[in-house]
mmCIF file of C-alpha atoms in Angstrom:
data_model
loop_
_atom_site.group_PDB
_atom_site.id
_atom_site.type_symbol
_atom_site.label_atom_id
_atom_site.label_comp_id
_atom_site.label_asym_id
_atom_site.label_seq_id
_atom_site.Cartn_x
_atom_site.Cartn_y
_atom_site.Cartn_z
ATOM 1 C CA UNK U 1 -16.825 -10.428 19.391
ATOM 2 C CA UNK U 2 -13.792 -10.636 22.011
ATOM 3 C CA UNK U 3 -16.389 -10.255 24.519
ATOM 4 C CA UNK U 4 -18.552 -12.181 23.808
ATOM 5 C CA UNK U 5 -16.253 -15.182 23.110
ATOM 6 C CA UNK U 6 -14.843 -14.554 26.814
ATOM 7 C CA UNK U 7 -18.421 -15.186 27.927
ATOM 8 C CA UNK U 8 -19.139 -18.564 26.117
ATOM 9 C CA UNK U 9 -16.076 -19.345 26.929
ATOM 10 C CA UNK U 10 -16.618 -18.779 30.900
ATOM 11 C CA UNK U 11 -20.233 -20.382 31.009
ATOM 12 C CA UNK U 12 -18.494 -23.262 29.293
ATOM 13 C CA UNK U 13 -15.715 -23.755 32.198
ATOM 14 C CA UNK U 14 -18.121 -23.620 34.414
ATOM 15 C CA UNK U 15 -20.291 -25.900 32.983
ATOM 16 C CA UNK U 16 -17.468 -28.199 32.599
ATOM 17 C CA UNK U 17 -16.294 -27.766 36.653
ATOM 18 C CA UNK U 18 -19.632 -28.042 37.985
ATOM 19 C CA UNK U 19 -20.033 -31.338 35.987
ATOM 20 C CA UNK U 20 -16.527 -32.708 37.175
ATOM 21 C CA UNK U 21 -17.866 -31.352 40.959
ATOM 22 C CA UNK U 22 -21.188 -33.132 40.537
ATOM 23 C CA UNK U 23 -19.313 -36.468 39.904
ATOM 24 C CA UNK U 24 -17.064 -35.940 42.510
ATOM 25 C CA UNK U 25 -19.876 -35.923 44.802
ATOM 26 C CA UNK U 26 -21.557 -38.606 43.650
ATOM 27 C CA UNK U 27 -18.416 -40.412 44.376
ATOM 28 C CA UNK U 28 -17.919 -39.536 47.988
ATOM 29 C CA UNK U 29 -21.835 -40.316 48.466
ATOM 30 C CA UNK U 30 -21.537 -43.534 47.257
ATOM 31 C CA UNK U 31 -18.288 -44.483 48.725
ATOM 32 C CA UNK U 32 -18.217 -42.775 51.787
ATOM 33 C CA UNK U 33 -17.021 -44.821 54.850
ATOM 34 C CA UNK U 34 -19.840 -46.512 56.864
ATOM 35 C CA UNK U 35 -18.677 -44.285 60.274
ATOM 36 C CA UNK U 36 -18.188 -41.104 58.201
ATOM 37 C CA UNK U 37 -21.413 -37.939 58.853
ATOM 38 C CA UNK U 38 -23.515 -39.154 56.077
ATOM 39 C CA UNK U 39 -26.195 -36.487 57.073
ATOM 40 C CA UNK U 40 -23.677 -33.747 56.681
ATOM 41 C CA UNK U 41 -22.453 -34.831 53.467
ATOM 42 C CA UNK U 42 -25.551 -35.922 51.531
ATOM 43 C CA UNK U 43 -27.006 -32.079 51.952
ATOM 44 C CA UNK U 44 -27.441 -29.523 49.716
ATOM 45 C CA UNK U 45 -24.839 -27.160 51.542
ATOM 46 C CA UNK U 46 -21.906 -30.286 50.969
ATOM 47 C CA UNK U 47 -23.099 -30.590 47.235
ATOM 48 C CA UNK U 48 -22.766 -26.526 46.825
ATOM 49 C CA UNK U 49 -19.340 -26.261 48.487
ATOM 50 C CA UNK U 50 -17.891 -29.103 46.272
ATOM 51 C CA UNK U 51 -19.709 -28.100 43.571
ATOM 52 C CA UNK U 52 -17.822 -24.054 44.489
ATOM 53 C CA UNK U 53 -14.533 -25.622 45.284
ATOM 54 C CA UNK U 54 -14.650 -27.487 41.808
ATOM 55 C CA UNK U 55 -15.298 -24.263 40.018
ATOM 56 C CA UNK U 56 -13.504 -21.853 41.935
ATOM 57 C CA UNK U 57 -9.503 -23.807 41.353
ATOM 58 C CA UNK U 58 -10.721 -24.748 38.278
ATOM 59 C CA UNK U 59 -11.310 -20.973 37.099
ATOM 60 C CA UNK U 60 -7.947 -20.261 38.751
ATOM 61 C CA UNK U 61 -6.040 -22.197 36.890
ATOM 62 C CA UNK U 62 -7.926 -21.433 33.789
ATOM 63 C CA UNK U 63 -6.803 -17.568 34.625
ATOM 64 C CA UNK U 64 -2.800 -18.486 35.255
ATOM 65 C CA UNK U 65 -2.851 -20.221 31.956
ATOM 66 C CA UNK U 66 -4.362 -16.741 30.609
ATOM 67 C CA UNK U 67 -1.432 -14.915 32.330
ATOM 68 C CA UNK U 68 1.109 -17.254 31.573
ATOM 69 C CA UNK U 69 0.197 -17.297 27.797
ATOM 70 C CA UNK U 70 0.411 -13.111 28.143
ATOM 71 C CA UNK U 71 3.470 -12.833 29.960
ATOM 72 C CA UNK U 72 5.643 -15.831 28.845
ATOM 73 C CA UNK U 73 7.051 -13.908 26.616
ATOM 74 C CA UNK U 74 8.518 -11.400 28.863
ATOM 75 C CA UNK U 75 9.313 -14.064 31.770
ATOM 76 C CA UNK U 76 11.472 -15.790 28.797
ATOM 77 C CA UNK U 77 13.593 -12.469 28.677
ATOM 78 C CA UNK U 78 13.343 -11.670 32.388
ATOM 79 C CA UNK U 79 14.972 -14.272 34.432
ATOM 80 C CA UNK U 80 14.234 -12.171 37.434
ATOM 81 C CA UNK U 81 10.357 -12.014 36.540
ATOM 82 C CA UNK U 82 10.451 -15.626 35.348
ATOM 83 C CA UNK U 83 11.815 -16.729 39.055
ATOM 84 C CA UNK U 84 9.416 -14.238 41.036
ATOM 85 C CA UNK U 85 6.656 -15.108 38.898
ATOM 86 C CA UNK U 86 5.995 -18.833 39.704
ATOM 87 C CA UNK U 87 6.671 -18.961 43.277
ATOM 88 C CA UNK U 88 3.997 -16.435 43.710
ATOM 89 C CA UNK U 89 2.092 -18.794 42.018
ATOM 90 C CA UNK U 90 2.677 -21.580 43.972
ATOM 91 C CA UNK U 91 1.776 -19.639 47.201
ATOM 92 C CA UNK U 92 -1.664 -17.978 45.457
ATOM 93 C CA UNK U 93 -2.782 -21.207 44.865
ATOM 94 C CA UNK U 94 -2.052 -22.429 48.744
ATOM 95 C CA UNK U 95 -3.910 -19.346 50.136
ATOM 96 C CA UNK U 96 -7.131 -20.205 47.589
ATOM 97 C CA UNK U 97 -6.985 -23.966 48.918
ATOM 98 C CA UNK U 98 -7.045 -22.587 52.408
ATOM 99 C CA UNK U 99 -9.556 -19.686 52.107
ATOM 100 C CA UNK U 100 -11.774 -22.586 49.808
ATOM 101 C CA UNK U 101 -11.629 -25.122 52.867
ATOM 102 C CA UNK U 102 -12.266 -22.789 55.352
ATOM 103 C CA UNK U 103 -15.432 -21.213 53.422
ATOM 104 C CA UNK U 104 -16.622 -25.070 52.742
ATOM 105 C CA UNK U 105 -16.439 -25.533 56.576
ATOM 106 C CA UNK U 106 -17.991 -22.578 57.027
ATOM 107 C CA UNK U 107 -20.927 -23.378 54.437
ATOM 108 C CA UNK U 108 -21.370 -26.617 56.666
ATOM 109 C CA UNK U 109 -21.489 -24.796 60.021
ATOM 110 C CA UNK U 110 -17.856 -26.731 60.751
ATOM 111 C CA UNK U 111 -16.496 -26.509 63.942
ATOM 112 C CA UNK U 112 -13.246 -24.410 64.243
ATOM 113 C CA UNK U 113 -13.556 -23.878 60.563
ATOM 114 C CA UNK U 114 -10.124 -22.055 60.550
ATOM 115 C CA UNK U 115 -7.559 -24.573 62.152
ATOM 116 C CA UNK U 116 -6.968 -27.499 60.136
ATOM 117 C CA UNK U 117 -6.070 -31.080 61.349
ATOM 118 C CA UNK U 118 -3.681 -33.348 60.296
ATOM 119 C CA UNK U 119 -6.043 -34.668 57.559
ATOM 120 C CA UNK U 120 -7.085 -31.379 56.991
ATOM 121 C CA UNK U 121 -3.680 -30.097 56.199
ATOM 122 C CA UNK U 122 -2.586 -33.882 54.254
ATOM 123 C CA UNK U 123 -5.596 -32.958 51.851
ATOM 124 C CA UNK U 124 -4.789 -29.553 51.479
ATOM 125 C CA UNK U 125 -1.290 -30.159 50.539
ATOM 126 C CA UNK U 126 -2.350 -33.398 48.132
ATOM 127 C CA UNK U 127 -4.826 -30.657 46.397
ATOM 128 C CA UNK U 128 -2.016 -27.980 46.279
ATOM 129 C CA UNK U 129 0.158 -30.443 44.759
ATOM 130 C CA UNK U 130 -1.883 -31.760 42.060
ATOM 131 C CA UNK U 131 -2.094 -27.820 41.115
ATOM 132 C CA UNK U 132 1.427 -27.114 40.966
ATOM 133 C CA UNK U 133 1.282 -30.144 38.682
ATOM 134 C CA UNK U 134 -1.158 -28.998 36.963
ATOM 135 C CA UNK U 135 0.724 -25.690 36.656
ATOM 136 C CA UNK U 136 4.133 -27.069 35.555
ATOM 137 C CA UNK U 137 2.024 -29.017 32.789
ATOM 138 C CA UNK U 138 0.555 -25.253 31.567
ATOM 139 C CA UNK U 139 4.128 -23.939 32.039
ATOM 140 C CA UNK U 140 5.865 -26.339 29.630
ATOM 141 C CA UNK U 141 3.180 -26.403 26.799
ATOM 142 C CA UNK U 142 3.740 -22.481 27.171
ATOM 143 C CA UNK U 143 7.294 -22.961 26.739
ATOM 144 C CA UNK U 144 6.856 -25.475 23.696
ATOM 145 C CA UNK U 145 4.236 -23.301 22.154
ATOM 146 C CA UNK U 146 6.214 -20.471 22.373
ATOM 147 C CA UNK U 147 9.410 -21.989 20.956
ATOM 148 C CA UNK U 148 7.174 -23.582 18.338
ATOM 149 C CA UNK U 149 6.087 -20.454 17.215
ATOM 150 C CA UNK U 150 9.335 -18.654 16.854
ATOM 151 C CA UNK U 151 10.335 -21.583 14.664
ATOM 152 C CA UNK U 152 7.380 -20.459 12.488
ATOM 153 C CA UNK U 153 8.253 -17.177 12.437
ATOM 154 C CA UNK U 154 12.109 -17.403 12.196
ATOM 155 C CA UNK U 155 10.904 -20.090 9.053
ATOM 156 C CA UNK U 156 8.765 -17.374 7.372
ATOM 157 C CA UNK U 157 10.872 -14.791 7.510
ATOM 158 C CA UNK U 158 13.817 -16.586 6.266
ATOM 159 C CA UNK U 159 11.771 -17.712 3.089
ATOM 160 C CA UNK U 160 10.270 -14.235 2.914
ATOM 161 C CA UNK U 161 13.688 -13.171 2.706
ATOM 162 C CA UNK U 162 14.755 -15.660 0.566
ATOM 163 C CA UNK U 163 12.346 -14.483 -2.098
ATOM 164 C CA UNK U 164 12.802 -11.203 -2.111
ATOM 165 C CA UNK U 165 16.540 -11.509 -2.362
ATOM 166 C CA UNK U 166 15.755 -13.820 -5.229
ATOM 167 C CA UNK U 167 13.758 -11.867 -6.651
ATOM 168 C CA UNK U 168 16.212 -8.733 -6.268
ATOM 169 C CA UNK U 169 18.744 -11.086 -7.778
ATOM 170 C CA UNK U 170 16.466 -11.868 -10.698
ATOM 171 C CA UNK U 171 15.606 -8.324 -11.316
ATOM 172 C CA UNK U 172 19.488 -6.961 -12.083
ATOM 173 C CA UNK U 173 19.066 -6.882 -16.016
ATOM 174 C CA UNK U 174 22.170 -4.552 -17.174
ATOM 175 C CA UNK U 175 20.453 -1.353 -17.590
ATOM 176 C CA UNK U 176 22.685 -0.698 -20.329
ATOM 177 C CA UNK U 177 20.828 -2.786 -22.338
ATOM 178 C CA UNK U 178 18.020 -1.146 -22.638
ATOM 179 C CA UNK U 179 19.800 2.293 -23.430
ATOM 180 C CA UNK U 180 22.110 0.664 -26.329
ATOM 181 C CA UNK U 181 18.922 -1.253 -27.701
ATOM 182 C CA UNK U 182 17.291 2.131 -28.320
ATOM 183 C CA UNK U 183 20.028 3.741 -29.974
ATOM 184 C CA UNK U 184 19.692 0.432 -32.035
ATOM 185 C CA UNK U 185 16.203 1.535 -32.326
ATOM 186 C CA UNK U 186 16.842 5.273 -33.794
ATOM 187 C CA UNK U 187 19.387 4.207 -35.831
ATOM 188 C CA UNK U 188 17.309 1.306 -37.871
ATOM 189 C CA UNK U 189 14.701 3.986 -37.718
ATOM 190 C CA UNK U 190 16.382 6.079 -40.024
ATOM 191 C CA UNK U 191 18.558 3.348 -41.746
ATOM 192 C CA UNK U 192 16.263 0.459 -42.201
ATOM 193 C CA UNK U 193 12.671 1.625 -41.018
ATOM 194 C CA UNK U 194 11.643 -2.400 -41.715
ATOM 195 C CA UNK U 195 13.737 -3.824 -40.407
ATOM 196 C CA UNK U 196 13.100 -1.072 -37.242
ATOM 197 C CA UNK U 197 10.199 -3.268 -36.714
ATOM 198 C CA UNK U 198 11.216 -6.497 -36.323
ATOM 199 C CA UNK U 199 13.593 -5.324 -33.996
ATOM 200 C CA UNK U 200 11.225 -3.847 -32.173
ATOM 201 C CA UNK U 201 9.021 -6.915 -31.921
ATOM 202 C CA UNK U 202 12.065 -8.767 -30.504
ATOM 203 C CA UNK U 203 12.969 -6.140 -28.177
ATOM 204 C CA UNK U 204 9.033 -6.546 -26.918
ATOM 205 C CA UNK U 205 9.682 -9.815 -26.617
ATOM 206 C CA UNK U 206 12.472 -9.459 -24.978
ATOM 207 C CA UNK U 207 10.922 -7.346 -22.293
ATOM 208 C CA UNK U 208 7.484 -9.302 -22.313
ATOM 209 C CA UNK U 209 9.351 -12.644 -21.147
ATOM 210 C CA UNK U 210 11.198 -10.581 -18.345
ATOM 211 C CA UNK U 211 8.067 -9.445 -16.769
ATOM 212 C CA UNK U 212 6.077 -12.675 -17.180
ATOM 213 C CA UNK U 213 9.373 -14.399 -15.085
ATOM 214 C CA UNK U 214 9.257 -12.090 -12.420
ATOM 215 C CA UNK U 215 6.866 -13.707 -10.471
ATOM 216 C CA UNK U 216 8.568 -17.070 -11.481
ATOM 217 C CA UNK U 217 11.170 -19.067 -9.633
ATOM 218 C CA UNK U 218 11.982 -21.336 -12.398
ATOM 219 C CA UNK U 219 11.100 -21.811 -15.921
ATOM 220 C CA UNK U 220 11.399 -24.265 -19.196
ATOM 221 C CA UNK U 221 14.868 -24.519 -21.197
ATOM 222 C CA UNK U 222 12.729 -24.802 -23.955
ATOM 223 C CA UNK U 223 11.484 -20.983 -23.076
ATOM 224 C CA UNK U 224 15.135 -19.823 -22.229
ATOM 225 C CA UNK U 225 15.865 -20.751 -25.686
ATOM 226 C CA UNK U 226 13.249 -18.933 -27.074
ATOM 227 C CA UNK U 227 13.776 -16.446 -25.041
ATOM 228 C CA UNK U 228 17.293 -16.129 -26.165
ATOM 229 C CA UNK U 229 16.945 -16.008 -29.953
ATOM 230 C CA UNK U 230 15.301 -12.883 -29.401
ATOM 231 C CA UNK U 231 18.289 -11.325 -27.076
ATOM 232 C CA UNK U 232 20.920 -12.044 -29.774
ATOM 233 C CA UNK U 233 18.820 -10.980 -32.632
ATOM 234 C CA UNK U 234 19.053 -7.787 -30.369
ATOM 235 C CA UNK U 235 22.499 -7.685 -30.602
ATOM 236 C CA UNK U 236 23.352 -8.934 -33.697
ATOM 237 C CA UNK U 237 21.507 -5.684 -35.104
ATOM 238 C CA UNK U 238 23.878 -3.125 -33.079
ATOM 239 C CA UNK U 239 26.933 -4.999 -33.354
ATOM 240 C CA UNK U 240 26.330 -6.871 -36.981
ATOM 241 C CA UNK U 241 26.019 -10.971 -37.669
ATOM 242 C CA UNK U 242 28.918 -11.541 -35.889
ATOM 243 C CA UNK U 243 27.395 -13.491 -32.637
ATOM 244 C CA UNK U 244 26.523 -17.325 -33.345
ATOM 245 C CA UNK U 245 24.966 -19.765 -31.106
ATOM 246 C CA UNK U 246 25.576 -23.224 -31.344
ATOM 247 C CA UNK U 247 22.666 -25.692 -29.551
ATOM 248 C CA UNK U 248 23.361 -29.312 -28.936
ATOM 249 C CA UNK U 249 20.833 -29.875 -26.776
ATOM 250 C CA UNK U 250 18.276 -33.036 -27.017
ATOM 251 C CA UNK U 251 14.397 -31.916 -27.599
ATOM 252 C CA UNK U 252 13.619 -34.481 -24.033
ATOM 253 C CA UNK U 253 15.661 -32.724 -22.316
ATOM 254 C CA UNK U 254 14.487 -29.084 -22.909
ATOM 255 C CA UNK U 255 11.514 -29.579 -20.250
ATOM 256 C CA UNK U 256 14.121 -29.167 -17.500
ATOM 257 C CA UNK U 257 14.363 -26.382 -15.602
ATOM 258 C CA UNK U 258 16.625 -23.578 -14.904
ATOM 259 C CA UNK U 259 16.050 -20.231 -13.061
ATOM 260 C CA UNK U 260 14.815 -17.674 -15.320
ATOM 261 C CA UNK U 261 17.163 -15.212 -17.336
ATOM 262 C CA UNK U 262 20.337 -17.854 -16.702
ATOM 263 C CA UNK U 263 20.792 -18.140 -20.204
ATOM 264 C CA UNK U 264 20.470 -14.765 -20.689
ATOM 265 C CA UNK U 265 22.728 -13.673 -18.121
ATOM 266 C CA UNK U 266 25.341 -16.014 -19.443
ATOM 267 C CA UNK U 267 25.014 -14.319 -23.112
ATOM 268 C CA UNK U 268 25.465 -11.319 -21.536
ATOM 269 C CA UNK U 269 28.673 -12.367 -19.922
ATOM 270 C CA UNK U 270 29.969 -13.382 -22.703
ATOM 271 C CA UNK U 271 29.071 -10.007 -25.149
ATOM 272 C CA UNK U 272 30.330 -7.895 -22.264
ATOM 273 C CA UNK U 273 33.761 -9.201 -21.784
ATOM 274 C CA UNK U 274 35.130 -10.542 -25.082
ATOM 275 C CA UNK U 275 36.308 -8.694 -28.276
ATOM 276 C CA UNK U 276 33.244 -9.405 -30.484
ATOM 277 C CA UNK U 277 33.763 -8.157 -34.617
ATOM 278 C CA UNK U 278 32.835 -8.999 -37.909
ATOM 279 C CA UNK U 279 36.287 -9.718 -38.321
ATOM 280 C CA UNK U 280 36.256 -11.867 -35.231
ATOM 281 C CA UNK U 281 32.627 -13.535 -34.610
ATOM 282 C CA UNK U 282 32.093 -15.582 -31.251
ATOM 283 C CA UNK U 283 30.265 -18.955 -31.597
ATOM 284 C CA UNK U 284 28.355 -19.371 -27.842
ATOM 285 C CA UNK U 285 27.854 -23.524 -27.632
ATOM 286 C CA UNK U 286 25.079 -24.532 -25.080
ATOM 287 C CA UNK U 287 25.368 -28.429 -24.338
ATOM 288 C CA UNK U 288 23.688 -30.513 -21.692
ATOM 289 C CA UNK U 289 27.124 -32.653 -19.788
ATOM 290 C CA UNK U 290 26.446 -36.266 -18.611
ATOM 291 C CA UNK U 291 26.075 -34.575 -14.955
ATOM 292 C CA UNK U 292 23.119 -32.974 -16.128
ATOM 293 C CA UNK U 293 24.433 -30.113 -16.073
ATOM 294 C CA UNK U 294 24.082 -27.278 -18.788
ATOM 295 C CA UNK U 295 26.836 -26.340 -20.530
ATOM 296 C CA UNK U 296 27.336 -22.778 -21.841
ATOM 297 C CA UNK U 297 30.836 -22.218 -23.519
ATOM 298 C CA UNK U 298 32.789 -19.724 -25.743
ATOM 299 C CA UNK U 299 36.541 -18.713 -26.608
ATOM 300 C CA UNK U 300 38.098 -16.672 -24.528
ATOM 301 C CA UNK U 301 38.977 -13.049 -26.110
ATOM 302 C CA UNK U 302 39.365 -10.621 -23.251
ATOM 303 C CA UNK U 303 38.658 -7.432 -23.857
ATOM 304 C CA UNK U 304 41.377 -5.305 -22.717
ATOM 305 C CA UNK U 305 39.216 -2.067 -21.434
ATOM 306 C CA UNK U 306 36.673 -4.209 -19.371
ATOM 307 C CA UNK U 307 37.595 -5.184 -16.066
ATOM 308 C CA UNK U 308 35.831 -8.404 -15.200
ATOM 309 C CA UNK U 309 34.172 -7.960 -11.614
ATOM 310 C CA UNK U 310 32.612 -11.555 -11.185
ATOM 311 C CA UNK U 311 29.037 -9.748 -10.524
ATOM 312 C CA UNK U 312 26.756 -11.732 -13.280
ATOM 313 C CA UNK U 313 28.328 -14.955 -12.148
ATOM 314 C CA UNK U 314 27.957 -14.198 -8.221
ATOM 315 C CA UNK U 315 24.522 -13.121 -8.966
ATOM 316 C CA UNK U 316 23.590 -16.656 -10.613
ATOM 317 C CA UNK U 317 25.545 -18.499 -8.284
ATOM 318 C CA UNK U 318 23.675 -16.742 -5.535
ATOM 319 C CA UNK U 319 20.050 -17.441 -7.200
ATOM 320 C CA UNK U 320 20.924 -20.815 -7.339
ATOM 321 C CA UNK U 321 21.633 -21.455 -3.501
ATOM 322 C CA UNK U 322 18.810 -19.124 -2.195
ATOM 323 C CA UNK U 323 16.280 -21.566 -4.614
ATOM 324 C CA UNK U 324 18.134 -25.126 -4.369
ATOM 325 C CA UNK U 325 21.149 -24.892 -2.462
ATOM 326 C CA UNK U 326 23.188 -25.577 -5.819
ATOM 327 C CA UNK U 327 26.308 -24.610 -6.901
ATOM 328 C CA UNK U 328 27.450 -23.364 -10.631
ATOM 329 C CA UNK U 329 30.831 -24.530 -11.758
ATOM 330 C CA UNK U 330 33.259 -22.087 -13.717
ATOM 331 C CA UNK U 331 36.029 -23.236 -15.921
ATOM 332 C CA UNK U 332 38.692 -21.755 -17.208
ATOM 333 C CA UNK U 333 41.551 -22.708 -19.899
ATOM 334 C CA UNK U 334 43.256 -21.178 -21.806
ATOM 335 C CA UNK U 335 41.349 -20.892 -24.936
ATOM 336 C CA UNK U 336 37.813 -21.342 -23.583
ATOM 337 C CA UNK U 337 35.501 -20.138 -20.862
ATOM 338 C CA UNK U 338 32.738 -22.718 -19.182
ATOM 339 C CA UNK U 339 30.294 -22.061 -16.963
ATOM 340 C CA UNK U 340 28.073 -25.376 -15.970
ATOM 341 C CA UNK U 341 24.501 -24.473 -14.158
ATOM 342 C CA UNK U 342 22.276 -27.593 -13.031
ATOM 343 C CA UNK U 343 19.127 -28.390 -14.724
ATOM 344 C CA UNK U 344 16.229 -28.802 -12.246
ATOM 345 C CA UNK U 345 13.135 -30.900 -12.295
ATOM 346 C CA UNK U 346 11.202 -29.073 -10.234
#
């Protein structure tokens, strides 16, 4: 297929060069001076040299912008290539003007076809420096196509990397919640074999809305919530009725959006680092501020044996920047604990 593209391509070029030489002939024809050799010119040997000359720079600087394309990476790392590389160039080009006028003269039986006059060597030049234009044009679209497509690349893999960190992020559900939620499981099994199945339903549940958000960057408060009645049922069964959850949030504003498993991360942060007992239940409050901001808040009862390390909340934190360059805001009294996580639209 390469080859055959490199083919099309090269009958097309040609095409196109003979076409620009034809007109260019026509043109000195037409508008040649009244003293100039009109029999030499209007001849089928002056139409074929133009016609060559045309094709022949044209095809040459087709190739350098070939080479340049391959190597401008490299000469962008080499400065030594980079500053060897276009002064050749410039002095290819020069010798093909030269040999191209000299073969034209020759075509037309010229006189001394190899020394050039002074308006032989002022149209030489004015051809050669049209090229290095030319040249320098094909040198900075290089350059700007080549910086251009870094930026692409540099922007990809920053938001490839952004997702799988986010997703990384997303995937850290304590693993010691699954291994306490089947002791829960053996132990309603032989205690309460009925109520072994709701909870197993929940924990299902549970697991089912963790896999469906994997692939998801944000999701419903409405489905957090739902989402979450299931994770305290959980708990409630290993650790007794002793977990509460107070919602004071308005049914409009439960379309929002929040990453997925905030709430539950949240919960967790809560169950893991407070003295939790029948004898001392925690009430969890989720509000919605007038920042828009929600709200999820407890009393503060420290366990004594569990040294907080910050992870859950660096983890969320994290999540948010990588998706909307948000922050969360933690506060701390001294009876209650507040952590405030912006609701999204989209």
């Amino acid at each position: 297929m390469k080859k055959v593209w490199s083919k099309y391509r090269l009958f097309l070029c040609i095409l196109l060069f003979s076409t620009l030489g034809c007109f260019s002939y026509l043109f000195l024809v037409v508008f040649q001076h009244p003293e100039g050799d009109r029999a030499t010119l209007v001849s089928f040997k002056a139409f074929t040299a133009i016609v060559l000359i045309f094709n022949v720079i044209g095809l040459c600087l087709l190739y350098i912008n070939d080479r340049m394309q391959e190597v401008f990476p490299t000469m962008l790392k080499d400065n030594r290539r980079r500053l060897l590389y276009l002064p050749v160039v410039a002095v290819l080009l020069l010798v093909i003007n030269y040999l191209m006028l000299v073969s034209v003269r020759l075509i037309m039986n010229w006189p001394e076809p190899f020394v050039l006059q002074d308006r032989g060597v002022r149209m030489l030049l004015l051809v050669w420096l049209v090229e290095l234009v030319v040249t320098g044009q094909i040198v900075a679209n290089n350059y700007y196509r080549h910086v251009i497509m870094l930026q692409k690349h540099t922007n990809e893999l920053e938001e490839s990397s952004a997702k799988a960190k986010y997703q990384a992020l997303q995937s850290q559900l304590n693993p010691h919640f699954l291994f306490n939620n089947l002791n829960a499981l053996i132990s309603e099994i032989e205690c309460e074999p009925a109520n072994a199945v709701l909870f197993t339903r929940h924990l299902a549940d549970v697991y089912r809305y963790i896999l469906q958000c994997s692939g998801q960057q944000l999701t419903t408060l409405r489905e957090e919530l739902g989402f979450l009645d299931s994770y305290i049922f959980l708990h409630r069964v290993r650790l007794g009725d002793c977990i509460h959850v107070q919602i004071q949030i308005a049914p409009e504003l439960r379309s929002k959006k929040v990453p997925p498993l905030t709430i539950q991360l949240l919960a967790e942060n809560v169950i893991k680092h407070n003295v939790i007992s029948l004898g001392k239940p925690m009430t969890i409050e989720l509000t919605v501020d007038s920042d828009g901001c929600l709200c999820v808040s407890n009393e503060i009862r420290i366990k004594k044996d569990v040294a907080p390390s910050g992870k859950g909340l660096r983890n969320l934190a994290m999540r948010y920047q990588l998706l909307c360059n948000s922050d969360i805001v933690v506060e701390q009294d001294n009876n209650r604990f507040t952590v405030k996580t912006p609701l999204l639209d989209e």
